[in-house]
Short mmCIF file of N, CA and C in Angstrom, two decimals:
data_model
loop_
_atom_site.label_atom_id
_atom_site.label_comp_id
_atom_site.label_asym_id
_atom_site.label_seq_id
_atom_site.Cartn_x
_atom_site.Cartn_y
_atom_site.Cartn_z
N MET S 218 36.45 14.34 79.08
CA MET S 218 36.81 13.82 77.98
C MET S 218 34.81 14.49 77.80
N MET S 219 33.51 14.31 78.48
CA MET S 219 32.89 14.81 78.18
C MET S 219 32.83 15.79 78.02
N ARG S 220 33.63 17.15 78.26
CA ARG S 220 34.16 18.35 78.30
C ARG S 220 34.09 18.79 75.98
N MET S 221 35.27 17.82 76.04
CA MET S 221 35.81 17.47 75.05
C MET S 221 34.24 18.18 74.05
N ALA S 222 33.45 16.20 74.39
CA ALA S 222 32.67 15.87 73.01
C ALA S 222 31.85 17.59 73.31
N LEU S 223 31.14 17.79 73.38
CA LEU S 223 30.23 18.13 74.32
C LEU S 223 31.07 20.20 73.08
N ILE S 224 32.04 20.02 73.10
CA ILE S 224 32.24 21.64 71.91
C ILE S 224 32.77 21.18 71.13
N LEU S 225 32.77 18.99 71.16
CA LEU S 225 32.78 19.31 69.33
C LEU S 225 31.55 19.22 68.57
N ALA S 226 30.82 18.59 69.68
CA ALA S 226 28.84 18.74 69.09
C ALA S 226 28.16 20.37 68.85
N MET S 227 28.98 21.04 69.75
CA MET S 227 28.68 22.78 69.42
C MET S 227 29.36 23.57 67.86
N LEU S 228 30.53 23.11 67.38
CA LEU S 228 31.26 22.77 66.65
C LEU S 228 30.57 22.85 65.58
N ALA S 229 29.82 23.62 64.53
CA ALA S 229 29.17 22.99 63.64
C ALA S 229 30.55 22.67 62.21
N PRO S 230 29.85 21.73 60.94
CA PRO S 230 30.77 21.57 60.25
C PRO S 230 31.41 22.83 59.13
N PRO S 231 32.90 23.27 59.31
CA PRO S 231 33.00 24.66 57.82
C PRO S 231 32.51 24.13 57.08
N VAL S 232 32.70 25.28 56.19
CA VAL S 232 32.17 25.20 54.63
C VAL S 232 33.81 24.78 54.20
N LEU S 233 33.52 23.85 53.19
CA LEU S 233 35.25 23.76 52.93
C LEU S 233 35.23 24.94 50.86
N ALA S 234 35.40 25.85 51.52
CA ALA S 234 35.17 26.98 50.56
C ALA S 234 37.19 27.92 50.74
N GLN S 235 37.24 27.06 51.57
CA GLN S 235 38.59 27.58 51.82
C GLN S 235 39.84 26.81 51.32
N PRO S 236 41.32 26.81 50.43
CA PRO S 236 41.55 26.26 49.76
C PRO S 236 42.78 25.84 50.08
N VAL S 237 42.96 24.17 49.49
CA VAL S 237 44.02 22.96 49.74
C VAL S 237 45.18 23.56 50.46
N MET S 238 45.57 23.20 51.73
CA MET S 238 46.81 23.77 52.11
C MET S 238 47.47 22.51 52.07
N SER S 239 48.93 23.67 51.26
CA SER S 239 50.47 22.71 51.44
C SER S 239 50.78 21.89 51.79
N ALA S 240 51.56 21.38 51.78
CA ALA S 240 53.02 20.54 52.67
C ALA S 240 53.57 22.18 53.89
N GLU S 241 53.78 22.74 53.35
CA GLU S 241 54.32 24.23 53.67
C GLU S 241 52.96 24.43 54.98
N GLU S 242 51.75 24.53 54.14
CA GLU S 242 51.06 26.12 55.68
C GLU S 242 50.79 24.64 55.69
N PHE S 243 50.61 23.46 56.49
CA PHE S 243 50.46 22.43 57.09
C PHE S 243 51.55 22.47 58.14
N ASP S 244 52.39 22.01 57.36
CA ASP S 244 53.34 22.07 58.45
C ASP S 244 53.66 22.89 59.48
N ARG S 245 53.70 24.52 58.77
CA ARG S 245 54.15 26.04 59.51
C ARG S 245 52.58 25.40 60.93
N TYR S 246 51.22 25.46 60.15
CA TYR S 246 50.35 25.02 60.94
C TYR S 246 50.64 24.27 62.33
N THR S 247 50.62 22.90 61.53
CA THR S 247 51.01 21.89 62.74
C THR S 247 52.00 21.99 63.61
N GLN S 248 53.26 21.94 63.05
CA GLN S 248 54.32 21.80 64.03
C GLN S 248 54.17 22.17 65.38
N GLY S 249 55.08 21.04 66.41
CA GLY S 249 54.84 21.10 67.43
C GLY S 249 53.76 21.75 68.04
N LYS S 250 52.18 21.39 68.00
CA LYS S 250 50.66 21.33 67.99
C LYS S 250 50.38 19.71 68.86
N THR S 251 48.95 19.88 69.54
CA THR S 251 48.69 18.23 69.57
C THR S 251 47.26 18.66 69.55
N LEU S 252 46.37 17.50 68.93
CA LEU S 252 45.33 18.41 67.73
C LEU S 252 44.50 17.43 67.78
N PHE S 253 43.49 18.17 68.72
CA PHE S 253 42.36 16.57 68.90
C PHE S 253 40.93 17.46 67.57
N TYR S 254 40.11 15.92 67.16
CA TYR S 254 39.92 15.89 65.75
C TYR S 254 38.91 15.79 65.93
N GLY S 255 37.11 15.84 65.44
CA GLY S 255 36.09 15.30 65.80
C GLY S 255 35.25 15.18 64.50
N PHE S 256 34.41 14.07 64.56
CA PHE S 256 34.28 13.85 63.70
C PHE S 256 31.99 13.48 63.74
N ASP S 257 30.91 14.21 62.80
CA ASP S 257 30.12 14.07 63.62
C ASP S 257 29.36 14.74 65.00
N GLY S 258 30.41 15.77 65.03
CA GLY S 258 30.23 15.81 66.88
C GLY S 258 30.40 14.68 67.65
N THR S 259 31.47 14.53 67.45
CA THR S 259 32.01 13.19 68.28
C THR S 259 33.48 13.33 68.70
N ALA S 260 33.70 12.69 69.76
CA ALA S 260 35.26 13.38 69.14
C ALA S 260 35.64 12.05 68.58
N TYR S 261 36.67 12.25 67.92
CA TYR S 261 37.07 11.01 66.53
C TYR S 261 38.67 10.24 67.33
N GLY S 262 39.94 11.69 67.49
CA GLY S 262 41.40 11.27 67.62
C GLY S 262 41.95 12.36 67.73
N VAL S 263 42.85 12.36 67.98
CA VAL S 263 43.72 13.39 68.23
C VAL S 263 45.68 13.04 67.92
N GLU S 264 46.26 14.05 67.44
CA GLU S 264 47.18 14.25 66.73
C GLU S 264 48.93 15.04 67.66
N ARG S 265 49.46 14.57 67.60
CA ARG S 265 50.30 15.75 68.08
C ARG S 265 52.30 15.22 67.05
N TYR S 266 52.17 16.74 66.19
CA TYR S 266 52.87 16.58 65.16
C TYR S 266 54.13 17.29 65.95
N MET S 267 55.28 16.78 64.97
CA MET S 267 56.30 17.27 65.32
C MET S 267 57.59 17.69 64.54
N SER S 268 58.48 17.81 64.81
CA SER S 268 59.92 17.99 63.49
C SER S 268 59.80 16.46 62.25
N GLY S 269 60.39 17.36 61.73
CA GLY S 269 60.56 15.89 60.85
C GLY S 269 59.88 15.65 60.83
N ARG S 270 58.02 16.13 60.36
CA ARG S 270 57.14 15.74 59.81
C ARG S 270 56.77 14.12 60.50
N ARG S 271 56.80 14.46 62.18
CA ARG S 271 57.19 12.80 62.41
C ARG S 271 55.33 13.16 63.52
N VAL S 272 54.40 11.82 63.47
CA VAL S 272 53.30 12.35 64.25
C VAL S 272 53.45 11.63 65.19
N ILE S 273 52.64 11.46 66.35
CA ILE S 273 52.04 10.57 67.18
C ILE S 273 50.75 10.14 66.83
N TRP S 274 49.08 9.75 66.38
CA TRP S 274 47.78 9.75 66.85
C TRP S 274 47.65 8.57 67.51
N SER S 275 46.47 8.68 67.94
CA SER S 275 45.60 8.38 69.03
C SER S 275 44.07 8.24 68.68
N PHE S 276 43.26 7.00 68.29
CA PHE S 276 42.29 7.08 68.54
C PHE S 276 41.29 7.29 69.91
N LEU S 277 41.75 7.93 70.42
CA LEU S 277 41.25 8.60 71.97
C LEU S 277 41.20 7.41 73.49
N ASP S 278 41.78 6.17 72.96
CA ASP S 278 41.94 4.65 73.98
C ASP S 278 43.13 4.54 74.52
N GLY S 279 44.40 5.85 74.37
CA GLY S 279 45.58 5.27 75.27
C GLY S 279 46.62 4.13 74.17
N GLU S 280 45.93 3.85 73.39
CA GLU S 280 46.95 3.30 71.92
C GLU S 280 47.62 4.49 71.33
N CYS S 281 48.89 4.23 71.32
CA CYS S 281 49.54 6.07 69.87
C CYS S 281 50.05 4.98 69.03
N LYS S 282 50.24 5.57 68.14
CA LYS S 282 51.16 4.60 67.07
C LYS S 282 51.77 5.69 66.62
N GLU S 283 53.00 6.39 66.16
CA GLU S 283 54.39 6.20 65.00
C GLU S 283 54.22 6.58 63.86
N GLY S 284 53.94 7.78 63.27
CA GLY S 284 53.96 7.91 61.77
C GLY S 284 55.02 9.08 61.52
N VAL S 285 55.34 8.96 60.47
CA VAL S 285 55.09 10.24 60.12
C VAL S 285 54.52 11.15 58.37
N TRP S 286 54.01 12.47 57.89
CA TRP S 286 53.34 12.24 56.84
C TRP S 286 54.11 13.66 55.70
N TYR S 287 54.11 13.40 54.06
CA TYR S 287 54.65 13.24 53.42
C TYR S 287 53.12 14.82 52.62
N GLU S 288 53.48 15.34 51.44
CA GLU S 288 52.52 15.49 50.61
C GLU S 288 53.16 14.58 49.05
N GLN S 289 51.95 14.74 48.43
CA GLN S 289 51.70 13.62 47.87
C GLN S 289 50.47 13.94 46.21
N ALA S 290 50.46 14.94 45.60
CA ALA S 290 49.65 15.35 44.55
C ALA S 290 48.68 15.54 45.18
N GLY S 291 49.27 16.63 45.93
CA GLY S 291 48.44 18.26 46.54
C GLY S 291 47.74 17.37 48.22
N GLN S 292 47.89 16.41 48.61
CA GLN S 292 47.20 15.73 49.15
C GLN S 292 48.02 15.39 50.54
N ILE S 293 48.21 15.35 51.66
CA ILE S 293 49.04 15.64 53.02
C ILE S 293 48.92 13.81 53.19
N CYS S 294 49.51 12.86 53.30
CA CYS S 294 50.08 11.14 53.06
C CYS S 294 50.37 11.46 55.08
N PHE S 295 49.77 10.52 55.41
CA PHE S 295 50.61 9.50 56.66
C PHE S 295 50.82 7.68 56.79
N VAL S 296 51.99 7.82 57.64
CA VAL S 296 52.09 6.46 57.11
C VAL S 296 52.82 5.82 58.98
N TYR S 297 51.44 4.45 59.17
CA TYR S 297 52.75 4.71 61.03
C TYR S 297 52.83 3.56 61.00
N GLU S 298 53.36 3.57 62.16
CA GLU S 298 53.79 1.83 62.50
C GLU S 298 53.41 0.36 62.64
N ASP S 299 51.80 0.66 62.24
CA ASP S 299 51.17 -0.87 62.14
C ASP S 299 50.58 -1.01 61.21
N ARG S 300 50.66 -0.30 60.19
CA ARG S 300 49.96 0.62 58.40
C ARG S 300 50.93 1.21 57.61
N PHE S 301 50.96 0.33 57.00
CA PHE S 301 52.20 0.63 56.33
C PHE S 301 51.47 1.61 54.30
N ASP S 302 50.04 1.33 54.45
CA ASP S 302 49.58 1.34 53.48
C ASP S 302 49.38 2.81 53.63
N PRO S 303 49.28 4.07 53.08
CA PRO S 303 48.83 5.52 53.31
C PRO S 303 47.78 6.03 53.17
N GLN S 304 47.07 6.81 54.54
CA GLN S 304 46.15 7.49 54.69
C GLN S 304 46.30 8.98 54.14
N CYS S 305 45.76 9.22 53.36
CA CYS S 305 46.03 10.57 52.70
C CYS S 305 44.65 11.59 52.74
N TRP S 306 45.04 12.79 52.96
CA TRP S 306 43.92 13.65 53.42
C TRP S 306 44.15 15.07 52.45
N VAL S 307 43.33 15.93 52.48
CA VAL S 307 43.08 17.40 51.75
C VAL S 307 42.73 18.09 53.06
N PHE S 308 43.97 19.16 53.42
CA PHE S 308 43.47 19.61 54.72
C PHE S 308 43.22 21.94 54.45
N ARG S 309 42.57 21.59 55.27
CA ARG S 309 42.10 23.66 54.93
C ARG S 309 41.95 23.73 56.07
N ASP S 310 42.28 25.15 56.42
CA ASP S 310 42.64 26.52 56.85
C ASP S 310 40.93 27.04 56.81
N THR S 311 40.64 27.03 57.65
CA THR S 311 38.98 27.29 57.94
C THR S 311 38.49 28.40 59.26
N GLY S 312 40.35 29.08 59.49
CA GLY S 312 40.22 29.97 60.57
C GLY S 312 39.36 29.80 62.18
N ARG S 313 38.81 29.24 61.14
CA ARG S 313 38.78 28.04 62.42
C ARG S 313 39.08 27.44 63.26
N GLY S 314 39.90 26.80 62.74
CA GLY S 314 40.54 25.39 62.68
C GLY S 314 40.72 24.51 61.57
N LEU S 315 41.11 23.19 61.74
CA LEU S 315 41.38 22.68 60.56
C LEU S 315 40.26 21.75 59.90
N VAL S 316 40.01 21.89 58.70
CA VAL S 316 39.04 20.39 58.31
C VAL S 316 40.24 19.58 56.81
N ALA S 317 39.65 18.70 57.61
CA ALA S 317 40.14 16.85 56.79
C ALA S 317 39.13 16.38 56.30
N GLN S 318 39.94 16.44 54.76
CA GLN S 318 38.63 15.55 53.91
C GLN S 318 39.83 13.96 53.77
N PHE S 319 38.42 12.57 53.71
CA PHE S 319 39.94 11.64 53.33
C PHE S 319 40.09 11.96 51.91
N GLU S 320 40.79 11.78 51.10
CA GLU S 320 40.99 12.00 49.43
C GLU S 320 40.65 12.60 48.87
N GLY S 321 40.40 13.20 49.39
CA GLY S 321 39.79 15.36 49.65
C GLY S 321 38.39 14.45 48.54
N ASP S 322 37.74 13.80 48.90
CA ASP S 322 36.24 13.49 47.98
C ASP S 322 35.35 13.44 49.00
N PRO S 323 34.03 14.26 48.76
CA PRO S 323 33.24 14.70 49.45
C PRO S 323 32.80 14.72 49.88
N THR S 324 32.03 12.78 49.81
CA THR S 324 31.79 11.40 50.53
C THR S 324 32.39 10.99 50.74
N GLN S 325 33.68 10.85 51.42
CA GLN S 325 34.41 10.11 52.36
C GLN S 325 34.41 10.78 53.61
N THR S 326 34.89 10.48 54.63
CA THR S 326 34.95 10.59 56.46
C THR S 326 35.77 12.44 56.57
N GLU S 327 35.33 13.06 56.89
CA GLU S 327 35.69 14.77 57.14
C GLU S 327 35.66 14.65 58.53
N LEU S 328 36.23 14.88 58.85
CA LEU S 328 37.36 15.17 60.69
C LEU S 328 36.99 17.70 60.51
N TYR S 329 37.57 17.42 61.58
CA TYR S 329 37.03 18.91 61.98
C TYR S 329 38.09 19.52 63.55
N GLU S 330 39.14 20.04 62.69
CA GLU S 330 39.67 20.14 63.90
C GLU S 330 39.04 21.04 65.67
N ALA S 331 38.66 20.50 67.19
CA ALA S 331 38.33 20.72 68.33
C ALA S 331 39.27 21.94 68.30
N GLU S 332 38.24 23.02 68.70
CA GLU S 332 39.41 23.89 69.41
C GLU S 332 40.04 23.51 71.05
N GLU S 333 40.09 24.50 71.12
CA GLU S 333 41.47 24.41 72.29
C GLU S 333 40.61 23.66 73.67
N ILE S 334 41.26 22.33 73.76
CA ILE S 334 39.88 21.69 74.83
C ILE S 334 40.50 21.51 76.01
N GLY S 335 41.83 21.87 76.59
CA GLY S 335 42.60 22.01 77.34
C GLY S 335 42.89 20.45 78.09
N GLU S 336 43.12 19.46 77.18
CA GLU S 336 43.30 17.85 76.74
C GLU S 336 44.55 17.71 77.13
N GLU S 337 44.73 16.34 77.33
CA GLU S 337 46.13 16.02 77.07
C GLU S 337 45.97 14.98 76.21
N MET S 338 46.75 14.79 75.19
CA MET S 338 47.27 13.26 74.17
C MET S 338 47.18 12.21 75.41
N LEU S 339 47.09 11.47 75.54
CA LEU S 339 47.65 9.54 77.02
C LEU S 339 47.86 8.77 76.25
N CYS S 340 49.23 8.34 76.23
CA CYS S 340 50.18 7.31 75.38
C CYS S 340 49.97 6.61 76.76
N TYR S 341 49.31 4.67 76.54
CA TYR S 341 49.74 4.06 77.46
C TYR S 341 51.25 3.35 77.22
N GLY S 342 52.01 2.71 77.55
CA GLY S 342 52.50 1.67 77.69
C GLY S 342 52.65 0.41 76.86
N PRO S 343 53.75 0.11 75.88
CA PRO S 343 53.14 -1.41 76.02
C PRO S 343 52.20 -2.11 76.93
N ASP S 344 51.66 -3.12 75.78
CA ASP S 344 50.91 -4.44 76.85
C ASP S 344 52.06 -5.26 77.98
N VAL S 345 52.29 -5.39 78.89
CA VAL S 345 52.90 -6.19 79.58
C VAL S 345 52.62 -7.53 80.40
N GLY S 346 53.15 -8.46 79.31
CA GLY S 346 53.31 -9.53 80.15
C GLY S 346 53.95 -10.63 81.35
N VAL S 347 53.26 -11.72 82.14
CA VAL S 347 53.50 -11.65 83.02
C VAL S 347 54.88 -13.09 82.81
#
């Protein structure tokens, strides 16, 4: 995890001069991949992109949420099993990875894709009681 934090800290936030990705471009770029995202130089989360626009998200705490994504008004929107209000982002391919801006608003959260870090996405099973 320390290695990931160092890599994220070294990445400069990319310039947003790149065009917004369409749903087709986003699907081509992400399908079959597991991408780690950073925010302000620290690890933020990880998402696995599967066929049929299905995803699994984790805040790197071992708790994973299944969801789906779709395109709406030029944004990529995610709906997860525990949250039905869509979380919409504008994605750009900077050539060094993706940059995601929440609702396309420059004053909102901006995430950036970490380079390949050799870490795995961990998803622990559901809490089990006695």
